Short mmCIF file of C-alpha atoms in Angstrom, two decimals:
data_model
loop_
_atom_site.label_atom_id
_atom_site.label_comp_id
_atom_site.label_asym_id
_atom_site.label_seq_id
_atom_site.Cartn_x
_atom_site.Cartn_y
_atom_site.Cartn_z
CA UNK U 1 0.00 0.00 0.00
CA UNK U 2 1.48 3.34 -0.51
CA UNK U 3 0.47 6.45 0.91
CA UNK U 4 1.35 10.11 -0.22
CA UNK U 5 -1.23 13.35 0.90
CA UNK U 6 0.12 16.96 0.54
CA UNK U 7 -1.99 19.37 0.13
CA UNK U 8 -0.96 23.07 -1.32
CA UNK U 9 -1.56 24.77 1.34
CA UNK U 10 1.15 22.83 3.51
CA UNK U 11 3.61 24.34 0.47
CA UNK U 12 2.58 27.83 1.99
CA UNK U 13 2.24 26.94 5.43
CA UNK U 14 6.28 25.98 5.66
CA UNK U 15 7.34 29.29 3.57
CA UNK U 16 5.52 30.80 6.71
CA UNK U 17 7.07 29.08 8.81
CA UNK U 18 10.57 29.27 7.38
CA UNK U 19 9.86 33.58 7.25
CA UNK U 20 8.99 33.25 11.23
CA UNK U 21 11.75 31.44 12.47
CA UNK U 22 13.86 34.58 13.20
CA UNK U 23 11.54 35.75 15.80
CA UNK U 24 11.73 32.01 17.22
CA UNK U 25 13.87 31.23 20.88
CA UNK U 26 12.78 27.68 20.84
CA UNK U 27 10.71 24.50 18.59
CA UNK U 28 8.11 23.20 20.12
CA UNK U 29 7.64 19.81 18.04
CA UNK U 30 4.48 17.35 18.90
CA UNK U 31 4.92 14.25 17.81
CA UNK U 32 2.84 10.95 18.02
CA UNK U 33 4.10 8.86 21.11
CA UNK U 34 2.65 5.64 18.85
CA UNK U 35 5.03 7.01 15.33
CA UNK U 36 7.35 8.59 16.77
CA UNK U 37 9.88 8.85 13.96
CA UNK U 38 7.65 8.37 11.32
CA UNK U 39 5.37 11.54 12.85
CA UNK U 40 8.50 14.05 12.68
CA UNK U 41 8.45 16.20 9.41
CA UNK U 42 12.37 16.04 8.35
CA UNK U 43 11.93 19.75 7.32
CA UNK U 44 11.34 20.96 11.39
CA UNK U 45 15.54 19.83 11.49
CA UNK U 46 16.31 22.06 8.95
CA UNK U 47 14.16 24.96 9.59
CA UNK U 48 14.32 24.74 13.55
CA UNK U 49 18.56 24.21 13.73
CA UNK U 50 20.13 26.70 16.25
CA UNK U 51 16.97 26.99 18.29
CA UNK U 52 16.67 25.32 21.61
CA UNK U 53 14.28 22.56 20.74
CA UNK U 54 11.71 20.36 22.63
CA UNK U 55 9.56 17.25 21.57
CA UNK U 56 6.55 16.61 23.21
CA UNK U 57 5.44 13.22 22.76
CA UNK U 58 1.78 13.71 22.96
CA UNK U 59 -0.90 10.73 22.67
CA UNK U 60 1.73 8.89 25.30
CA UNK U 61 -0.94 7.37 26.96
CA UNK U 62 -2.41 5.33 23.26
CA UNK U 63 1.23 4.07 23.25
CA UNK U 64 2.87 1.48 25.11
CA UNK U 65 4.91 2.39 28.29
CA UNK U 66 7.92 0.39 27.90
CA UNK U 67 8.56 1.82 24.58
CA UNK U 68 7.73 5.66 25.49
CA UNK U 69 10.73 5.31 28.06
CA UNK U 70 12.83 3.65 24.83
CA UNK U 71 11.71 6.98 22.71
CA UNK U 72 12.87 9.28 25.70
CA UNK U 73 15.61 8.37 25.78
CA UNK U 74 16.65 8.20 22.09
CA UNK U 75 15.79 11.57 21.88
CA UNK U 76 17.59 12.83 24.66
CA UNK U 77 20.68 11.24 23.04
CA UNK U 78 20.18 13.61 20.32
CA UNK U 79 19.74 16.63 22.13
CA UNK U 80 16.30 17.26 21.90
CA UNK U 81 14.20 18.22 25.67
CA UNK U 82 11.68 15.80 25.58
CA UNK U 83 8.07 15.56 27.77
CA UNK U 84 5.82 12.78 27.33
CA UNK U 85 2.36 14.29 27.52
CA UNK U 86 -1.67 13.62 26.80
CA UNK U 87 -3.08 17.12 25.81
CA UNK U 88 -6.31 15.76 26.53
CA UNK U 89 -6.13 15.40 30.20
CA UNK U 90 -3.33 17.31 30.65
CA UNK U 91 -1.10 14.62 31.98
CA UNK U 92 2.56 15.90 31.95
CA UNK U 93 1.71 19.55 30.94
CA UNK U 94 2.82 20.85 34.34
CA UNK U 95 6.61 20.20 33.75
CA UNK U 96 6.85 21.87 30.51
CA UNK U 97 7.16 25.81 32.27
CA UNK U 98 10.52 23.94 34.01
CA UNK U 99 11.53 22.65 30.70
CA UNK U 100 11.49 25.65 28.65
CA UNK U 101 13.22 27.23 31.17
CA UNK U 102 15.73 25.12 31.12
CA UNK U 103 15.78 24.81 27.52
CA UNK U 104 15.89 28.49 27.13
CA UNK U 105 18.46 29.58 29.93
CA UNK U 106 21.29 31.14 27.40
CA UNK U 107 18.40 33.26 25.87
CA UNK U 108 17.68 34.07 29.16
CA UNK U 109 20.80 34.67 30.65
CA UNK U 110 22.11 36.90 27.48
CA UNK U 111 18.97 38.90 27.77
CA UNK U 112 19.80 39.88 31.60
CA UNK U 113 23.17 40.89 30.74
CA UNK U 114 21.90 43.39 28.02
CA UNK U 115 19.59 44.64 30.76
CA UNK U 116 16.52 43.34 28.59
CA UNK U 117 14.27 42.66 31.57
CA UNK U 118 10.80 40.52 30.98
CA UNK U 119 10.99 39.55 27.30
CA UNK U 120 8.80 36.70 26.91
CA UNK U 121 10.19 33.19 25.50
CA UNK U 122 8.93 32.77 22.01
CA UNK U 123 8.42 29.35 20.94
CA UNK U 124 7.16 27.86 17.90
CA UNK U 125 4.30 24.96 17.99
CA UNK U 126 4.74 23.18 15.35
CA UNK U 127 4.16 19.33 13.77
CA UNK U 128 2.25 16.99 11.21
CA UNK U 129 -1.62 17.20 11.12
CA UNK U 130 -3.77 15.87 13.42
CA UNK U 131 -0.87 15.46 16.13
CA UNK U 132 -2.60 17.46 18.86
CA UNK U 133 -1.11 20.70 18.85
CA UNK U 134 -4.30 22.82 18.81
CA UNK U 135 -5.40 20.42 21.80
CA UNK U 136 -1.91 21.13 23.56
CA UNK U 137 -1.87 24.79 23.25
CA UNK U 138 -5.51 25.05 24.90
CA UNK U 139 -4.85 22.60 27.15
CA UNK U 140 -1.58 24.31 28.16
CA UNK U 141 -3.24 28.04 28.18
CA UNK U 142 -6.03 26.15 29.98
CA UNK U 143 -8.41 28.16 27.63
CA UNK U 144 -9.63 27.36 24.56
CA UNK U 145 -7.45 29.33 22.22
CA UNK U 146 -7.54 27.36 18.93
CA UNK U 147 -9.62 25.67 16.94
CA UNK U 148 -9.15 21.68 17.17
CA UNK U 149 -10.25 18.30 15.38
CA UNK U 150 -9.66 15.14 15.04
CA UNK U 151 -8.91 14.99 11.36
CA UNK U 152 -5.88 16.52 9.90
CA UNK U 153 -6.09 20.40 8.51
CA UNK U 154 -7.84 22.15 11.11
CA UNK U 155 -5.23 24.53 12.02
CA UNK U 156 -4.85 26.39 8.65
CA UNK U 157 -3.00 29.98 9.37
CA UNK U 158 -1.02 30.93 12.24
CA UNK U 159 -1.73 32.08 15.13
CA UNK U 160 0.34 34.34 18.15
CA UNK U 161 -1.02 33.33 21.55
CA UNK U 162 0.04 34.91 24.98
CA UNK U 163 0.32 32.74 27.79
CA UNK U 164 2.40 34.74 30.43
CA UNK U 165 4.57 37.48 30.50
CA UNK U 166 7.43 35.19 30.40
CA UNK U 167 6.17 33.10 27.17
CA UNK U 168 4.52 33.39 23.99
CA UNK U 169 3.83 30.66 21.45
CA UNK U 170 3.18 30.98 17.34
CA UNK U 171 0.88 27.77 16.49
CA UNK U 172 1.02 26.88 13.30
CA UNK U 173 -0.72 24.88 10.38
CA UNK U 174 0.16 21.03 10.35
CA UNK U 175 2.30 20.24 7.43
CA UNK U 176 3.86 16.97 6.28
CA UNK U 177 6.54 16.81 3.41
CA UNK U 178 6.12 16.41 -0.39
CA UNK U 179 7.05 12.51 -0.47
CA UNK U 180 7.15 9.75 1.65
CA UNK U 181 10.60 7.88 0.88
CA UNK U 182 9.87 4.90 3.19
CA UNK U 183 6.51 3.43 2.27
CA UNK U 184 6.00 2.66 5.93
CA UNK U 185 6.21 5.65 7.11
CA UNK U 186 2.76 6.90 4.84
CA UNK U 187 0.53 4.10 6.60
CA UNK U 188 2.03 4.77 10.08
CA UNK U 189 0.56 8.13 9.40
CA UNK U 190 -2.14 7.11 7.72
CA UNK U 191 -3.56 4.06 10.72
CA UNK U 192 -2.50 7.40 13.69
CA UNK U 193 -4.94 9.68 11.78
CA UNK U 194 -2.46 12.20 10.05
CA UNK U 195 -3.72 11.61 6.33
CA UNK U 196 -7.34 12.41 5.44
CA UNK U 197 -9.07 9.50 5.71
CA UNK U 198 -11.27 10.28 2.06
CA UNK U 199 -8.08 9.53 -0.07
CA UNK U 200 -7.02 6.06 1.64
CA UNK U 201 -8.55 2.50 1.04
CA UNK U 202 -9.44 1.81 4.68
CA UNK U 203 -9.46 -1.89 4.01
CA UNK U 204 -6.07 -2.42 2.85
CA UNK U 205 -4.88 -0.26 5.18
CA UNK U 206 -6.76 -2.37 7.91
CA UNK U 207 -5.16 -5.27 6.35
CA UNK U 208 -1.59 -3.62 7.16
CA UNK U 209 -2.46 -3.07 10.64
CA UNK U 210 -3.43 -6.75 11.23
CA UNK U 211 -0.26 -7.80 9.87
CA UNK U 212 1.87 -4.95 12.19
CA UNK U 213 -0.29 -6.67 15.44
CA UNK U 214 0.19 -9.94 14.44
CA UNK U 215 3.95 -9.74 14.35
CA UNK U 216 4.49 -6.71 17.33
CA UNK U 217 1.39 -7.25 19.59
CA UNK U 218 0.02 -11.02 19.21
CA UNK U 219 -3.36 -11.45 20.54
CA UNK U 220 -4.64 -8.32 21.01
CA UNK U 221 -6.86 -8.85 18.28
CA UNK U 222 -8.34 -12.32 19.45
CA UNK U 223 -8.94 -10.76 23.01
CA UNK U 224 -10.77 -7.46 21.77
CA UNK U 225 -13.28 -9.41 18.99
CA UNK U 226 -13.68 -12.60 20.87
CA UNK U 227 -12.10 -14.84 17.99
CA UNK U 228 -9.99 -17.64 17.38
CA UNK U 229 -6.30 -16.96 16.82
CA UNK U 230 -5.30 -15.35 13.60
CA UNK U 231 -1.92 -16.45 13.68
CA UNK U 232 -1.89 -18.46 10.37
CA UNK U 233 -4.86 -17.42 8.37
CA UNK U 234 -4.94 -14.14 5.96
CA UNK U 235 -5.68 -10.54 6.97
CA UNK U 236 -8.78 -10.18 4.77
CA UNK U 237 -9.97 -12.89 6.50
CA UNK U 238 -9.07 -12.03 10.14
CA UNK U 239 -11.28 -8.59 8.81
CA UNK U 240 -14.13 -10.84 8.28
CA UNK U 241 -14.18 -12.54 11.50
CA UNK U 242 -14.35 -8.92 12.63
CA UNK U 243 -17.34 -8.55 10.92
CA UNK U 244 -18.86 -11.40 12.19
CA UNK U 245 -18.24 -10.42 15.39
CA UNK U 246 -19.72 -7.16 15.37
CA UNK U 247 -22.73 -8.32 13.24
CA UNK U 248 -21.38 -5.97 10.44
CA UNK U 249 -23.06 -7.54 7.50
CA UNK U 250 -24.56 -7.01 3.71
CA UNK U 251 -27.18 -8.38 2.15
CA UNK U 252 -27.95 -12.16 2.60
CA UNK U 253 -25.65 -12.03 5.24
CA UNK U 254 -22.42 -11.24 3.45
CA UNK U 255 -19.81 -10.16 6.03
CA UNK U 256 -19.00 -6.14 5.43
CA UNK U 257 -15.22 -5.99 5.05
CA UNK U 258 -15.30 -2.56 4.64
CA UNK U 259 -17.41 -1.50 8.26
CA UNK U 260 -15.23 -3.89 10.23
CA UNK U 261 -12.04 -1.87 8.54
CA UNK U 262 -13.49 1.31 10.18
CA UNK U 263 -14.30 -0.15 13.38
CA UNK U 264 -11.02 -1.71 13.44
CA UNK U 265 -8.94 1.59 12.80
CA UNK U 266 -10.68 3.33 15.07
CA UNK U 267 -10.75 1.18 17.89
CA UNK U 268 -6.66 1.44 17.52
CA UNK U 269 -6.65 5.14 17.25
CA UNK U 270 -8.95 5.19 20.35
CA UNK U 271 -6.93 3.01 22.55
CA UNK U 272 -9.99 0.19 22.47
CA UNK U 273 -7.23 -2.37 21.25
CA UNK U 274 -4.45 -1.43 24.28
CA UNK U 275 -1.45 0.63 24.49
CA UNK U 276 0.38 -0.08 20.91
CA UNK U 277 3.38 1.62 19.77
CA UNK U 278 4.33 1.02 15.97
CA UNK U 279 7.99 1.63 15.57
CA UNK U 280 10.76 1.32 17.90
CA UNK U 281 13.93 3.22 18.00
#
C-alpha cells in the first residue's frame, strides 16, 4: 500500500514558517508517542537548527509504556528536551514551564546581561496534522485558544497566543513533506490519523495493521473481537471474522469488510485495542 497526501496549502504553510523562524527562541515539536519517527516532518531539522528545541510526545498514553521510556531516551541522546504528555487530560503539561526554562536559559541569561528585563520566550508549535497541537496549546493556556479536530487540517494559518509574560507561542498549520521515501512511514501516518481519511482505502490499510499486530502485539486482536487466533490465516480474513463479530453484515448475510475496517482503525486510534506503539527506536 502506498500512501502520499500533501496538500498546497502545507507548500505555503512551511514558507511561513521558514519567514517566522527569526523571531523564534525555541521548537516546540508534537509528535505521536505511537510514530514517533515516522510523525516528525524532516523539514522541522532544517528549519528549527540553532533553536533550543523540545519534543513533546503527545498521545503517550495510546502508546505502550515500555517503549515511550525507549523513545525518551533516544531523543535525549540527540539533544532534543523531551516531555511525554496527553493534551487531553493534561497529563505531563505541568513540567513543561521547568523545561522551557531550562531549555531556554542562554536566551535568558544573554537577555539579563543586556539589561533586557521581561521579554517573553517565544516558541514555535509546530508538527504533522492531526498530532494534537491545537489540543496542547488550549490545554496548556487552559483556555480554549484554537480551533481543534480530530482529522488533519484544522489549524490552517497561524496564530500568536500569549500565555504569560514570560512566554509566547506561534501555532502553526500542520504540514507533512512532499514525499514519503519509506513506504512505511505513509501508513504509520495514515492508521495514527495524520492523512485524510477520504483519499485512503481503509481496508487495505486495515489489512496492514493486522499484519503490524500480528507480528508486534500477538493477541490483542483475538482478546478485543472474541475470535480464534489469527496467527496463520490471511488478513482479509481475520477482517471478516471482525465482521462477524460485530454483526457488520450485507445483504444475505455477506460479512462487510469494509465497516469492520473502520471499526477496526478506530478502535486502535482510540486506545480500544491497548497501548500499541508502531515503531521502535
Amino acid at each position: 500500500m502506498q500512501v502520499q497526501w500533501y496538500p498546497g496549502h502545507m507548500t505555503k504553510a512551511k514558507r511561513m514558517m521558514q519567514e517566522d523562524i527569526k523571531l523564534i527562541d525555541l521548537v516546540i515539536e508534537l509528535i505521536d508517542a505511537r510514530v514517533p519517527l515516522s510523525s516528525r516532518n524532516p523539514d522541522i531539522d532544517e528549519i528549527g537548527k540553532n533553536k533550543a528545541r523540545l519534543i513533546l510526545m503527545n498521545k503517550s498514553d495510546l502508546a505502550d509504556s515500555a517503549s515511550n521510556d525507549k523513545w525518551v531516551e533516544y531523543f535525549k541522546e540527540k539533544g532534543f528536551f523531551v516531555v511525554k504528555i496527553n493534551s487531553k487530560s493534561g497529563e505531563g503539561i505541568k513540567q513543561i514551564n521547568g523545561i522551557i526554562a531550562e531549555a531556554c536559559k542562554e536566551k535568558i541569561e544573554r537577555d539579563r546581561r543586556r539589561g533586557i528585563l521581561n521579554r517573553p520566550v517565544r516558541a514555535m508549535v509546530v508538527g504533522i496534522p492531526n498530532v494534537g497541537k491545537s489540543t496542547f496549546i488550549n490545554s496548556y493556556a487552559k483556555k480554549a485558544c484554537t480551533k481543534t479536530g480530530n482529522k488533519p487540517g484544522v489549524t490552517k494559518g497561524k496564530q500568536w497566543i500569549k500565555l504569560s509574560k514570560t512566554l509566547e507561542l506561534l501555532d502553526t498549520p500542520g504540514i507533512l513533506w512532499p514525499k514519503f521515501e519509506d513506504k512505511q512511514v505513509g501508513i504509520n501516518l495514515a492508521l495514527t490519523g495524520s492523512i485524510n481519511d477520504e483519499i485512503l482505502n481503509i481496508t487495505e490499510l486495515a489489512m496492514e495493521l493486522v499484519k503490524i499486530l500480528k507480528e508486534k502485539y500477538n493477541g490483542v486482536i483475538e482478546e478485543r473481537y472474541d475470535i480464534e487466533s489469527i496467527t496463520d490465516i490471511q488478513e482479509i480474513k481475520v477482517l471478516e471474522n471482525i465482521a462477524v463479530a460485530r454483526a457488520c453484515k450485507l445483504k444475505g448475510d455477506v460479512p462487510d469488510i469494509d465497516k469492520a475496517a473502520r471499526i477496526f482503525i478506530e478502535d486502535f486510534r482510540s486506545g480500544k485495542l491497548g497501548r500499541i506503539t508502531l515503531e521502535q527506536p
